[in-house]
mmCIF file of C-alpha atoms in Angstrom:
data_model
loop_
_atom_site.group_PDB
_atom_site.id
_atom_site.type_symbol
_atom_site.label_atom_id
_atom_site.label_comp_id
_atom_site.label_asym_id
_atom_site.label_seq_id
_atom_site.Cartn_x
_atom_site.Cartn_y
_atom_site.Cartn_z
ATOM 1 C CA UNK Z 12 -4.947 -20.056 -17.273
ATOM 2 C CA UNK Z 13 -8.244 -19.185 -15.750
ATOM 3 C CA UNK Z 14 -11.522 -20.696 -17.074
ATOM 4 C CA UNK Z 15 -14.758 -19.239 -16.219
ATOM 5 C CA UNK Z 16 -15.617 -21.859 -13.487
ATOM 6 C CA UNK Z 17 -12.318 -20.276 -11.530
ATOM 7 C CA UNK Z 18 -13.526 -17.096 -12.238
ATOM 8 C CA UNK Z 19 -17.035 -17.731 -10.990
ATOM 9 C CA UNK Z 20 -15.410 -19.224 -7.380
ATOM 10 C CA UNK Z 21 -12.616 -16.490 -6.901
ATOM 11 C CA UNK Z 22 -15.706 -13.899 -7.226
ATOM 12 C CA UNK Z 23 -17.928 -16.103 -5.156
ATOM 13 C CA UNK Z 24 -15.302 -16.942 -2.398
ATOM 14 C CA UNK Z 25 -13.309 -13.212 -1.958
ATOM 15 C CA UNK Z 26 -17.037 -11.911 -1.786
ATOM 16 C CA UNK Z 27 -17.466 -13.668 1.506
ATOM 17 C CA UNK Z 28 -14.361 -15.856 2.262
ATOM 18 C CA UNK Z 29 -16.072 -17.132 5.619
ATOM 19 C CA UNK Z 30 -18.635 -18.657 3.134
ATOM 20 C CA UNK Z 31 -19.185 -22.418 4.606
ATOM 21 C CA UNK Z 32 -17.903 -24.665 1.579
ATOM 22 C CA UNK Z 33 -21.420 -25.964 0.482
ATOM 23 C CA UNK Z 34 -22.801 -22.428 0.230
ATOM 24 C CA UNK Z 35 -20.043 -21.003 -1.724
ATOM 25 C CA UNK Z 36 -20.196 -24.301 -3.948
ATOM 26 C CA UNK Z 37 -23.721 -23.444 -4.153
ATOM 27 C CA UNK Z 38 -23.181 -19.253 -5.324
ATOM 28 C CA UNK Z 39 -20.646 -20.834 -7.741
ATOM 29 C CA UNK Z 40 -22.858 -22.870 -9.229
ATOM 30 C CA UNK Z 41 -20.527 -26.098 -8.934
ATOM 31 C CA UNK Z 42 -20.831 -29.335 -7.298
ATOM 32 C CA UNK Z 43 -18.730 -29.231 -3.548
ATOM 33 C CA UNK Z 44 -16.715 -31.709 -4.773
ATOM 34 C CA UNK Z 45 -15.685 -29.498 -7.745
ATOM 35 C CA UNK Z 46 -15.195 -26.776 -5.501
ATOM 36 C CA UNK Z 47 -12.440 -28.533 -3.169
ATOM 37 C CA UNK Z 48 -10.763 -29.742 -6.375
ATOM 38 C CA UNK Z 49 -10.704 -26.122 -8.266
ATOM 39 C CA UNK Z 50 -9.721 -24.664 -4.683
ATOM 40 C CA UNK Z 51 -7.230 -26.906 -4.072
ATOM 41 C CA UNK Z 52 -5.526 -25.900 -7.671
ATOM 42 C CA UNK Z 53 -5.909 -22.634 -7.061
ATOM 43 C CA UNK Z 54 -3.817 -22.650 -3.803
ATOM 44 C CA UNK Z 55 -1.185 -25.084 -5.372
ATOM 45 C CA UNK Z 56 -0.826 -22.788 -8.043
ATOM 46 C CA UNK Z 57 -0.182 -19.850 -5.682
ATOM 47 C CA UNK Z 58 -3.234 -18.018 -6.788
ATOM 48 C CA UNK Z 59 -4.510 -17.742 -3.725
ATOM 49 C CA UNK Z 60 -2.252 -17.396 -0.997
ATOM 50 C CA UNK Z 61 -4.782 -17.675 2.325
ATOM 51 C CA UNK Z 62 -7.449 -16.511 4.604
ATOM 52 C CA UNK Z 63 -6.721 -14.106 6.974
ATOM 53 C CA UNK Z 64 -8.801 -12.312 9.537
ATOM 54 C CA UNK Z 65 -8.977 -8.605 9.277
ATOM 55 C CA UNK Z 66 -8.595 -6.717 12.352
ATOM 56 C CA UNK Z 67 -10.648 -3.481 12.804
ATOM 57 C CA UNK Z 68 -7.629 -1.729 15.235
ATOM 58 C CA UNK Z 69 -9.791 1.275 16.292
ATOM 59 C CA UNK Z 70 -12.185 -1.628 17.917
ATOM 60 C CA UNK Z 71 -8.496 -2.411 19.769
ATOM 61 C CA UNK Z 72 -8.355 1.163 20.889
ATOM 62 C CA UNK Z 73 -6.469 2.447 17.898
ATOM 63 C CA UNK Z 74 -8.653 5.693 17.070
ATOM 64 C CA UNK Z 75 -6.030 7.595 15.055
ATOM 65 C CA UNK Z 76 -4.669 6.164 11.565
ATOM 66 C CA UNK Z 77 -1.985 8.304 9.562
ATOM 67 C CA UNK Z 78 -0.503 7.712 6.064
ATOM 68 C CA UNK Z 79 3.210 9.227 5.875
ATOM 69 C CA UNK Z 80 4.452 9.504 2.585
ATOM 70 C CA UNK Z 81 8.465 9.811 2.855
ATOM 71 C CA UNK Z 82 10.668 11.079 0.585
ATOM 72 C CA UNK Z 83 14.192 9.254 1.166
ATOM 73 C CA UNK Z 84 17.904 10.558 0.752
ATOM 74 C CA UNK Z 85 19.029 8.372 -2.456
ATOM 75 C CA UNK Z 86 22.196 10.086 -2.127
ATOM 76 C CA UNK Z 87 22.825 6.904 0.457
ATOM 77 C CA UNK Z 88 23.219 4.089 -1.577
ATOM 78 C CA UNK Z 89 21.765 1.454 1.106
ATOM 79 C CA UNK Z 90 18.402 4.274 2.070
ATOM 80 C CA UNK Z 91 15.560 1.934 1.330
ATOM 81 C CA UNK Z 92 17.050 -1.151 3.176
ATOM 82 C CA UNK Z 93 17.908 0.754 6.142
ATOM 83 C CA UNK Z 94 14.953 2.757 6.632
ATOM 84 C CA UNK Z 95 12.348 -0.147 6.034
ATOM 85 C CA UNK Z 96 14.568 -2.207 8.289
ATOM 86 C CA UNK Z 97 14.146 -0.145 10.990
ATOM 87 C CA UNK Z 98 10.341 0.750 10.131
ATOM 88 C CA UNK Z 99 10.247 -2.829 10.620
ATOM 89 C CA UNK Z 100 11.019 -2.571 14.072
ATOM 90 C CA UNK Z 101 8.255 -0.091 14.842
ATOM 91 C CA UNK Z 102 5.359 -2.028 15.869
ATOM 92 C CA UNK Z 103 2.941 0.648 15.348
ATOM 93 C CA UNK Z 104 3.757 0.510 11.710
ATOM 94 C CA UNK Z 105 0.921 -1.886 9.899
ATOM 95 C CA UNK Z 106 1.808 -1.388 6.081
ATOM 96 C CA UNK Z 107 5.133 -0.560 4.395
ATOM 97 C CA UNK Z 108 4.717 0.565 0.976
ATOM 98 C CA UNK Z 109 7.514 1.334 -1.637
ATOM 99 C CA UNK Z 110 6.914 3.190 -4.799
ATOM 100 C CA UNK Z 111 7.895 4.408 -8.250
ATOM 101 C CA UNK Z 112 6.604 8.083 -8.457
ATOM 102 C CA UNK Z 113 6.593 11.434 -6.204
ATOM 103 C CA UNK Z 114 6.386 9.394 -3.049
ATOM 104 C CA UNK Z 115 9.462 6.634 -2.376
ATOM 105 C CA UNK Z 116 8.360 4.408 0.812
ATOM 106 C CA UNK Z 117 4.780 4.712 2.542
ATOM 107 C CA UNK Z 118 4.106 3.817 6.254
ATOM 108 C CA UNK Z 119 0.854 3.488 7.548
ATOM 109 C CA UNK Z 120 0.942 4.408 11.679
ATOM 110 C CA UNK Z 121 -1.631 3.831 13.750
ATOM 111 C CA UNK Z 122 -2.391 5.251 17.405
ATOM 112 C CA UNK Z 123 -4.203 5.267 20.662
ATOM 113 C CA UNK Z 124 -4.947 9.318 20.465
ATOM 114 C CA UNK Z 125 -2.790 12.307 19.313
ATOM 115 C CA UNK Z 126 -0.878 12.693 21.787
ATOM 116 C CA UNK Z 127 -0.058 9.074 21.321
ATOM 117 C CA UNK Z 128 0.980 9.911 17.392
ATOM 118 C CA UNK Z 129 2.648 12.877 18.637
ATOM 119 C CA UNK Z 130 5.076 10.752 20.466
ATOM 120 C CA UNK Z 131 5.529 7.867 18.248
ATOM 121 C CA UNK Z 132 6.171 10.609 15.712
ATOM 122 C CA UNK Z 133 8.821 12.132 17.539
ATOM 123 C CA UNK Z 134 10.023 9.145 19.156
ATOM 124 C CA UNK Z 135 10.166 6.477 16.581
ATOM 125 C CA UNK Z 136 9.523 7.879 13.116
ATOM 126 C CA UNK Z 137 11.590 10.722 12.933
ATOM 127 C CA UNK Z 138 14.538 8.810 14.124
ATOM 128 C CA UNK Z 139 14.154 6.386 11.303
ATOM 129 C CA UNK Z 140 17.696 6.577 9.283
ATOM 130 C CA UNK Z 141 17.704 8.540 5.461
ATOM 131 C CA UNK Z 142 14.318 10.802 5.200
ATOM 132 C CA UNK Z 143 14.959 13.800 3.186
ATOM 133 C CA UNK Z 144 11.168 14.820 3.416
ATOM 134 C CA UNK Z 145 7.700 13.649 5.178
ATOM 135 C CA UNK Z 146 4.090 14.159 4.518
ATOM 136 C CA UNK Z 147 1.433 13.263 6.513
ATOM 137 C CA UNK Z 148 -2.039 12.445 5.729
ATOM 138 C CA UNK Z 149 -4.545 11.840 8.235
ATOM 139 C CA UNK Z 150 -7.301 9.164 7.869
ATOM 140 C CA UNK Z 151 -10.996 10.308 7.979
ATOM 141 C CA UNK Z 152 -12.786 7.436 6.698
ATOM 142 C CA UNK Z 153 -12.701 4.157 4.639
ATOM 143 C CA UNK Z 154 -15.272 4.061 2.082
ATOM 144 C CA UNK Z 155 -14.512 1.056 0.390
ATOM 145 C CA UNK Z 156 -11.769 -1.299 1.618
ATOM 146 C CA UNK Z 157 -13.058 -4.892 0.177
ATOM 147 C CA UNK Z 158 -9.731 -4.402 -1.784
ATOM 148 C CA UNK Z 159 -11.184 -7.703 -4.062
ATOM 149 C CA UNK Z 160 -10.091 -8.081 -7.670
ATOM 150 C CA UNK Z 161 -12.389 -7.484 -10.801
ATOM 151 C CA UNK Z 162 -12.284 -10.746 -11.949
ATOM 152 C CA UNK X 3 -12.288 -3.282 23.017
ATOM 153 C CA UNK X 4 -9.590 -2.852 25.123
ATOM 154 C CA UNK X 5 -9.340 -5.421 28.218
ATOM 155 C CA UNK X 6 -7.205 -8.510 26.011
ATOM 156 C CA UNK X 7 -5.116 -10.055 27.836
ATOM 157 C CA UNK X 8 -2.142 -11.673 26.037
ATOM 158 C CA UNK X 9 -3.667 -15.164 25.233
ATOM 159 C CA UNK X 10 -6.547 -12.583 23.114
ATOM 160 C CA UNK X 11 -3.361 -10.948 21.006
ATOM 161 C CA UNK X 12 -1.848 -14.559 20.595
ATOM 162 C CA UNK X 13 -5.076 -15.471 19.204
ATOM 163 C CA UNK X 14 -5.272 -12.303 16.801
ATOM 164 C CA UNK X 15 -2.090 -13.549 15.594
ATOM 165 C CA UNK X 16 -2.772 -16.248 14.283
ATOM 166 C CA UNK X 17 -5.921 -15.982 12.860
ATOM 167 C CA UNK X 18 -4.372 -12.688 11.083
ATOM 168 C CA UNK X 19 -2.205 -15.484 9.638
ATOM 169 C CA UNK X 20 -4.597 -18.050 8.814
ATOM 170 C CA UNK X 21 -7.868 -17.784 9.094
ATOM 171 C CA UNK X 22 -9.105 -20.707 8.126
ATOM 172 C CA UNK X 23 -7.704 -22.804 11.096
ATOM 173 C CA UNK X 24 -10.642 -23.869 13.654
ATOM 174 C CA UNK X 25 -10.968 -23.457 17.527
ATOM 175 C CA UNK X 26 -9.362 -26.544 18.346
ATOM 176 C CA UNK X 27 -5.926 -26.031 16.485
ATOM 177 C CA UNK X 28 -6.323 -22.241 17.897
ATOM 178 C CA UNK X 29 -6.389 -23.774 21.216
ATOM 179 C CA UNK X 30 -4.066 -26.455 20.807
ATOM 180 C CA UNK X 31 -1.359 -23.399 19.854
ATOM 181 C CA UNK X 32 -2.658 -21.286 22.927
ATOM 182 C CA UNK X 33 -3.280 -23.878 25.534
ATOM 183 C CA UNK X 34 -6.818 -23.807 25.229
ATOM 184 C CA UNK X 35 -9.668 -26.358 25.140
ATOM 185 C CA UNK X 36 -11.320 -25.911 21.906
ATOM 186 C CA UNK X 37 -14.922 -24.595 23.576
ATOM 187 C CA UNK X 38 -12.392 -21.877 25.353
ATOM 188 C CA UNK X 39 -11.215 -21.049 22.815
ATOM 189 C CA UNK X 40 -14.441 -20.624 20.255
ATOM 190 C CA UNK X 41 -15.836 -18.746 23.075
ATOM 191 C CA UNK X 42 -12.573 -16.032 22.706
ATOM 192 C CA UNK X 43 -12.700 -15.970 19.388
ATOM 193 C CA UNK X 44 -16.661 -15.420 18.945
ATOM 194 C CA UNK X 45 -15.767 -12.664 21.783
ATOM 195 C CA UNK X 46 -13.438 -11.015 19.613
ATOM 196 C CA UNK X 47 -15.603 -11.464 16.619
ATOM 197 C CA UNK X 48 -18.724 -9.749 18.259
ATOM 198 C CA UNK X 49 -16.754 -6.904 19.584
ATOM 199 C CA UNK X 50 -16.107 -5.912 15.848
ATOM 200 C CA UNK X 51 -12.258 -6.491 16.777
ATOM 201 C CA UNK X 52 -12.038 -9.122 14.214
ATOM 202 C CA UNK X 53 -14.192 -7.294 11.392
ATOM 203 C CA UNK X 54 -14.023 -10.010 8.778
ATOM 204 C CA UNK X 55 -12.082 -12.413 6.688
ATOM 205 C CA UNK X 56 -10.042 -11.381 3.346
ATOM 206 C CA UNK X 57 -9.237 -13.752 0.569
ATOM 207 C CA UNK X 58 -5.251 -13.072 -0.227
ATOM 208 C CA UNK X 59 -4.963 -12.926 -3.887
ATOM 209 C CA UNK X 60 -1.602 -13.230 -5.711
ATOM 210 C CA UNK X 61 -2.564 -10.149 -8.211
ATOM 211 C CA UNK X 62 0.403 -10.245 -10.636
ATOM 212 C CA UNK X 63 -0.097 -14.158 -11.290
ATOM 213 C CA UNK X 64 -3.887 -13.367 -11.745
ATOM 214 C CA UNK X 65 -3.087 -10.687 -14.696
ATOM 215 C CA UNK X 66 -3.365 -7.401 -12.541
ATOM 216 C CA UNK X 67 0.175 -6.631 -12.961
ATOM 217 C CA UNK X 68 -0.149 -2.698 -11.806
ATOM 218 C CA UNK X 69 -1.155 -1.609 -8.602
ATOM 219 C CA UNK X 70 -1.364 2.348 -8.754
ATOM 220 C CA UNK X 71 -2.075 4.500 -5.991
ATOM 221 C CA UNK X 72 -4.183 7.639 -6.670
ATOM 222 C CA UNK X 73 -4.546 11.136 -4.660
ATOM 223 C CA UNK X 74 -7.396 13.017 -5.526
ATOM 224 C CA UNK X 75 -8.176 16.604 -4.884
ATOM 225 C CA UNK X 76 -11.333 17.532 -5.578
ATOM 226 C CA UNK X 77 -11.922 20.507 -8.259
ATOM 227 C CA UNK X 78 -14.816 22.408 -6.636
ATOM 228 C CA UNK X 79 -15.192 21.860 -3.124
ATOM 229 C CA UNK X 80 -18.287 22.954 -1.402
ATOM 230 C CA UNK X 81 -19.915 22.968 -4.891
ATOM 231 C CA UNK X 82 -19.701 19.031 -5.569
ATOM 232 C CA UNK X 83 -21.328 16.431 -3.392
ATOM 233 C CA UNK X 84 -18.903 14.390 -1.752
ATOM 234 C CA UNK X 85 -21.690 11.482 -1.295
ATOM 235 C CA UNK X 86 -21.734 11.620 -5.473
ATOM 236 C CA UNK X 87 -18.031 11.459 -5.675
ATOM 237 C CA UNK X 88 -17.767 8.418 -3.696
ATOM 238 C CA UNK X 89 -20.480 6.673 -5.042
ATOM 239 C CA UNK X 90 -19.387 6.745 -8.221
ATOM 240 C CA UNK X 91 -15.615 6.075 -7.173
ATOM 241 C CA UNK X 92 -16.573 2.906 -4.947
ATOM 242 C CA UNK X 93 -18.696 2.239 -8.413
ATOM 243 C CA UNK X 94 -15.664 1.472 -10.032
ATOM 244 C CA UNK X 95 -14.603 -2.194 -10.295
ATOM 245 C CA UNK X 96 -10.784 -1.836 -10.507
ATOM 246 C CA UNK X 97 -10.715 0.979 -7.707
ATOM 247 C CA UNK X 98 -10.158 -1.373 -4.835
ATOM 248 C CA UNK X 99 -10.202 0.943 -1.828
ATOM 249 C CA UNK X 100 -11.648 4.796 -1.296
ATOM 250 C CA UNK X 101 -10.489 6.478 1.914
ATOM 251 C CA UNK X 102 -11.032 10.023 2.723
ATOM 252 C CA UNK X 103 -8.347 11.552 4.208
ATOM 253 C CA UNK X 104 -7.149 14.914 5.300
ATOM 254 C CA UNK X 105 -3.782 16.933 3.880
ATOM 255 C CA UNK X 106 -2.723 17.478 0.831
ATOM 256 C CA UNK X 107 -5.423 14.884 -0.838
ATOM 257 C CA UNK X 108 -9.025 14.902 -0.244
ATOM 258 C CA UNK X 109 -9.376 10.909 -1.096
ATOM 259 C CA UNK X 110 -6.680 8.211 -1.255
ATOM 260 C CA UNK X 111 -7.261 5.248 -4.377
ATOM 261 C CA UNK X 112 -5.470 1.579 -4.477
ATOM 262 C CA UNK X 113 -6.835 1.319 -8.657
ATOM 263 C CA UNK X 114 -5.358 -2.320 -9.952
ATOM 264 C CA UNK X 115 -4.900 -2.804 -13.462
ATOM 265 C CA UNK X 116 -3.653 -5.651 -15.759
ATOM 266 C CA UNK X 117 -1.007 -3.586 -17.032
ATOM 267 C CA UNK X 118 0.141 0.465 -17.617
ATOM 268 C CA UNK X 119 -2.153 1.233 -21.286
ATOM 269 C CA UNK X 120 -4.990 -0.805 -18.977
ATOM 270 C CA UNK X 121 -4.597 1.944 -16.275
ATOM 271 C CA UNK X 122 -4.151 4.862 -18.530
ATOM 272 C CA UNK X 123 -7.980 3.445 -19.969
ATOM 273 C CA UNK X 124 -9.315 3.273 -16.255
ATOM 274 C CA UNK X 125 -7.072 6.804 -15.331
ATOM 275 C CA UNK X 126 -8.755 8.773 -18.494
ATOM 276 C CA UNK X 127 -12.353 6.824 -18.821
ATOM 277 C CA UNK X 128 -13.042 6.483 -15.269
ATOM 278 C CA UNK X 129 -11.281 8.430 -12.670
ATOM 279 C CA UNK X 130 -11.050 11.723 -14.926
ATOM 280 C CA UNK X 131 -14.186 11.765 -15.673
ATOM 281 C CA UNK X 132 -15.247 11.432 -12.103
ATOM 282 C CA UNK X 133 -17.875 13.910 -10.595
ATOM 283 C CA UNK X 134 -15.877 16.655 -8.933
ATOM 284 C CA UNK X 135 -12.371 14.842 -9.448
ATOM 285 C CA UNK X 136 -9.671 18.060 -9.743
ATOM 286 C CA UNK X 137 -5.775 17.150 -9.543
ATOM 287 C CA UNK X 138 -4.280 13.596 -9.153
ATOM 288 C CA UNK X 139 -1.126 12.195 -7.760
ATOM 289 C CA UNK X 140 -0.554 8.774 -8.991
ATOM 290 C CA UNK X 141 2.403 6.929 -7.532
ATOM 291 C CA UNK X 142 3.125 3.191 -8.931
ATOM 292 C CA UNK X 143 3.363 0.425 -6.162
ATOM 293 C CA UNK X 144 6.478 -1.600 -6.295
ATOM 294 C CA UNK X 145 6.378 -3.465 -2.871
ATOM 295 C CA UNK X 146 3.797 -3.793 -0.367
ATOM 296 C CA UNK X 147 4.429 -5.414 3.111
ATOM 297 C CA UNK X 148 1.873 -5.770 5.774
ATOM 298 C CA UNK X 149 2.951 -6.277 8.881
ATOM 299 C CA UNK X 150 1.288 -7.521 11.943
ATOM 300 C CA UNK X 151 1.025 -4.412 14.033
ATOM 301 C CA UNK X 152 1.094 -4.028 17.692
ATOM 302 C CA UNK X 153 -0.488 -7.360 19.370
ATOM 303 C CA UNK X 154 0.834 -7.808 22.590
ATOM 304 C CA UNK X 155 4.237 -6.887 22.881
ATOM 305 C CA UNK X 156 3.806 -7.980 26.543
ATOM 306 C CA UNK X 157 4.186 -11.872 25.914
ATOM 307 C CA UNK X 158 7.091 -11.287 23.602
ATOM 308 C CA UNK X 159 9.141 -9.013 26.356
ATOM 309 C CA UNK X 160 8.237 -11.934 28.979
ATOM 310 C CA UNK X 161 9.782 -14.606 26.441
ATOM 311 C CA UNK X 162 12.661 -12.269 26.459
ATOM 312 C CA UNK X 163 15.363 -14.588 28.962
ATOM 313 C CA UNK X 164 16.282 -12.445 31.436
ATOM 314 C CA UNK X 165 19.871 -11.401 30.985
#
């Protein structure tokens, strides 16, 4: 599937994806005409799906970032779909997780302040349909967040 | 960073999208000439707002198959450095983020694997044998979703016809 040349760009290129083309071509060790070829595979093959900018939202304002962990009524056969419908809805809500394990759905919330939370909280989370149980955890620092792939 | 107006949040938009598309197709979606529109986006860029650019991997059809999310209490507080523990968690190549959070974990993992025996190996070589590691939680990711969060709301509820 992957030869080492691929492996050498994806490394290269998810390092530093604002890398100017000759310069990445250059830290892969290929020719740039190489490079456009290989990264032109790579995103017709679905390997790579994009670029995107990552936005730091407590530089927007948002100081307060809080990880609830929700534990959903499975007694109601349509729980997940409704709830993460409706989470949907909830602007303040920047990742929706599901998983297999102690937790079912995640939601990562983010706010102005705590009295902001507070009121989304009450306002907008705890009126989302099917929770049997929530736990919060509140976010002190990111450490590492590259979130690249040992190639 | 917090006087955006709306044609800002439009802009955040789409370069949370795509960033790979240059000033003059930002502006040709905004209604901007291309230098007014490099100028907002070099704005946003100094004011840390836009902290970077991430490469969007498809892991499954690389071979990571297993995303695993790990808490971590920590075994002997007060007694263990938390600068060791996170330099030799961040240390680890398949641990993808580290945040430090407060509740009923001390520190929050996102460990990829290629598939469940691969991420018992990293679980028992690696993570176990962390400095200062106590209990874990490990909860299997099935779906992820990110969504775009709140960028101007404003524009949206003015595009609302009035009824």
């Amino acid at each position: 599937m992957l030869d080492d040349v691929d492996r050498r760009i994806l490394r290269q290129w998810q390092a530093d994806p604002s890398l100017a083309p000759a310069e990445l071509a250059e830290r892969a060790r290929v020719s740039p005409g190489q490079l456009a070829r290989r990264q032109a595979k790579l995103r017709d093959a679905g390997l790579v799906k994009g670029v995107q900018a990552a936005i730091d939202w407590a530089a927007l304002g948002y100081a307060v970032e809080v990880s609830l962990r929700v534990t959903l009524d499975k007694t109601q056969g349509r729980a997940f779909d409704d709830f993460i419908e409706a989470a949907r809805e909830v602007p303040e809500v920047i990742e929706i997780q599901t998983f297999l394990g102690r937790v079912d759905v995640r939601l990562s919330v983010i706010a102005r302040d705590m009295s902001h939370y507070q009121h989304l909280y009450r306002s907008c989370i705890l009126t989302l349909p099917h929770i049997a149980d929530i736990e919060a955890l509140m976010h002190v620092a990111r450490i590492k967040s590259d979130e690249a792939l040992p190639l | 960073m917090t006087d955006l107006d709306d044609t800002d949040f439009a802009i955040l938009r789409l370069l949370a999208q795509d960033a790979g598309q240059g000033a003059g197709a930002i502006g040709r979606a905004c209604g901007l000439s291309q230098p007014a529109a490099w100028r907002r986006i070099k704005r946003l860029r100094d004011a840390g707002v836009i902290r970077g650019q991430r490469l969007v991997l498809d892991a499954e059809k690389l071979g990571f198959g297993v995303t695993v999310f790990l808490g971590v209490k920590l075994a002997t507080k007060g007694r263990v450095s938390l600068d060791d523990f996170e330099r030799a968690v961040s240390a680890i190549p398949e641990v993808q983020t580290v945040e430090h959070v407060l509740g009923l974990y001390d520190y929050r993992l996102r460990v990829v694997a290629r598939d469940l025996p691969d991420f018992e190996r990293v679980l028992r070589r690696r993570i176990m044998t962390l400095p200062g590691a106590g209990e874990v939680e490990a909860n299997v990711l099935l779906s992820e979703e990110r969504r775009p969060g709140p960028l101007g709301s404003i524009s949206e509820l003015l595009a609302v016809p009035p009824r």
